mmCIF file of C-alpha atoms in Angstrom:
data_model
loop_
_atom_site.group_PDB
_atom_site.id
_atom_site.type_symbol
_atom_site.label_atom_id
_atom_site.label_comp_id
_atom_site.label_asym_id
_atom_site.label_seq_id
_atom_site.Cartn_x
_atom_site.Cartn_y
_atom_site.Cartn_z
ATOM 1 C CA UNK A 1 7.066 -6.892 9.848
ATOM 2 C CA UNK A 2 3.595 -7.746 8.507
ATOM 3 C CA UNK A 3 0.564 -5.384 8.301
ATOM 4 C CA UNK A 4 -2.805 -7.115 8.086
ATOM 5 C CA UNK A 5 -5.080 -4.741 6.078
ATOM 6 C CA UNK A 6 -8.194 -6.748 7.217
ATOM 7 C CA UNK A 7 -7.859 -4.955 10.583
ATOM 8 C CA UNK A 8 -8.807 -1.787 8.841
ATOM 9 C CA UNK A 9 -11.860 -3.368 7.170
ATOM 10 C CA UNK A 10 -12.737 -5.471 4.243
ATOM 11 C CA UNK A 11 -13.083 -2.516 1.960
ATOM 12 C CA UNK A 12 -10.520 0.284 2.068
ATOM 13 C CA UNK A 13 -11.840 3.309 0.478
ATOM 14 C CA UNK A 14 -11.793 6.345 2.894
ATOM 15 C CA UNK A 15 -9.075 8.943 3.157
ATOM 16 C CA UNK A 16 -8.968 8.496 6.959
ATOM 17 C CA UNK A 17 -8.337 4.742 6.598
ATOM 18 C CA UNK A 18 -5.781 5.226 3.786
ATOM 19 C CA UNK A 19 -3.864 7.774 6.005
ATOM 20 C CA UNK A 20 -3.892 5.442 8.933
ATOM 21 C CA UNK A 21 -2.476 2.541 6.799
ATOM 22 C CA UNK A 22 0.108 4.826 5.297
ATOM 23 C CA UNK A 23 1.340 5.968 8.772
ATOM 24 C CA UNK A 24 1.517 2.326 9.929
ATOM 25 C CA UNK A 25 3.507 1.293 6.881
ATOM 26 C CA UNK A 26 5.850 4.301 7.127
ATOM 27 C CA UNK A 27 6.531 3.578 10.760
ATOM 28 C CA UNK A 28 7.158 -0.127 9.938
ATOM 29 C CA UNK A 29 9.632 0.901 7.185
ATOM 30 C CA UNK A 30 12.115 1.765 10.037
ATOM 31 C CA UNK A 31 12.341 -1.941 11.009
ATOM 32 C CA UNK A 32 14.792 -4.199 9.421
ATOM 33 C CA UNK A 33 13.606 -6.210 6.418
ATOM 34 C CA UNK A 34 10.602 -5.792 4.199
ATOM 35 C CA UNK A 35 7.085 -4.809 5.142
ATOM 36 C CA UNK A 36 4.677 -7.545 4.218
ATOM 37 C CA UNK A 37 1.230 -6.287 3.239
ATOM 38 C CA UNK A 38 -1.274 -9.046 3.974
ATOM 39 C CA UNK A 39 -4.412 -8.193 1.805
ATOM 40 C CA UNK A 40 -6.345 -11.446 2.446
ATOM 41 C CA UNK A 41 -9.962 -10.783 1.808
ATOM 42 C CA UNK A 42 -9.502 -7.005 1.309
ATOM 43 C CA UNK A 43 -10.612 -4.806 -1.557
ATOM 44 C CA UNK A 44 -9.046 -1.441 -2.091
ATOM 45 C CA UNK A 45 -10.219 1.549 -4.126
ATOM 46 C CA UNK A 46 -7.910 3.063 -6.767
ATOM 47 C CA UNK A 47 -7.971 6.349 -4.781
ATOM 48 C CA UNK A 48 -6.905 4.686 -1.584
ATOM 49 C CA UNK A 49 -4.248 2.669 -3.468
ATOM 50 C CA UNK A 50 -2.956 6.006 -4.751
ATOM 51 C CA UNK A 51 -2.827 7.686 -1.399
ATOM 52 C CA UNK A 52 -1.139 4.688 0.270
ATOM 53 C CA UNK A 53 1.081 2.960 -2.346
ATOM 54 C CA UNK A 54 1.388 5.780 -4.849
ATOM 55 C CA UNK A 55 2.772 7.935 -2.076
ATOM 56 C CA UNK A 56 5.248 5.252 -0.917
ATOM 57 C CA UNK A 57 6.398 4.575 -4.446
ATOM 58 C CA UNK A 58 7.200 8.201 -5.014
ATOM 59 C CA UNK A 59 8.956 8.422 -1.646
ATOM 60 C CA UNK A 60 10.979 5.221 -1.946
ATOM 61 C CA UNK A 61 11.567 5.053 -5.765
ATOM 62 C CA UNK A 62 10.921 1.823 -7.725
ATOM 63 C CA UNK A 63 13.874 -0.094 -6.446
ATOM 64 C CA UNK A 64 13.431 0.606 -2.756
ATOM 65 C CA UNK A 65 9.592 0.178 -3.068
ATOM 66 C CA UNK A 66 10.009 -3.287 -4.639
ATOM 67 C CA UNK A 67 12.585 -4.328 -1.988
ATOM 68 C CA UNK A 68 10.732 -2.890 1.123
ATOM 69 C CA UNK A 69 7.029 -3.507 0.273
ATOM 70 C CA UNK A 70 5.917 -7.052 -0.347
ATOM 71 C CA UNK A 71 2.286 -8.137 -0.975
ATOM 72 C CA UNK A 72 0.876 -11.235 0.416
ATOM 73 C CA UNK A 73 -2.566 -12.882 -0.272
ATOM 74 C CA UNK A 74 -3.390 -10.027 -2.685
ATOM 75 C CA UNK A 75 -6.078 -10.734 -5.380
ATOM 76 C CA UNK A 76 -5.529 -9.677 -8.905
ATOM 77 C CA UNK A 77 -8.160 -6.990 -8.385
ATOM 78 C CA UNK A 78 -6.309 -5.721 -5.388
ATOM 79 C CA UNK A 79 -3.041 -5.604 -7.280
ATOM 80 C CA UNK A 80 -4.719 -3.915 -10.338
ATOM 81 C CA UNK A 81 -5.933 -1.157 -7.901
ATOM 82 C CA UNK A 82 -2.436 -0.798 -6.494
ATOM 83 C CA UNK A 83 -0.782 -0.537 -9.862
ATOM 84 C CA UNK A 84 -3.358 1.897 -11.157
ATOM 85 C CA UNK A 85 -2.965 3.918 -7.959
ATOM 86 C CA UNK A 86 0.818 4.187 -8.493
ATOM 87 C CA UNK A 87 0.428 5.096 -12.129
ATOM 88 C CA UNK A 88 -2.017 7.788 -11.203
ATOM 89 C CA UNK A 89 0.136 9.276 -8.509
ATOM 90 C CA UNK A 90 3.155 9.352 -10.855
ATOM 91 C CA UNK A 91 1.271 11.336 -13.354
ATOM 92 C CA UNK A 92 0.560 14.089 -10.716
#
């Protein structure tokens, strides 16, 4: 299963958009195999990364997160925000 983040916009920064993406990813987790997150041309705020990927990381644990969530076409800036979002969520 692949989720193209560009369908939510080039900049992901609002709570509503973040919650929509989180719901879509969570529903895709029920399918067999990993969920590929295609981040081509997308920028994400650290807050949105925390709301989406930090939440998923806490729910799935590190091992399951890394086996179920795969990133595709993600820039270093995008991945930095994702990692910061996860770290911030783990501190809470």
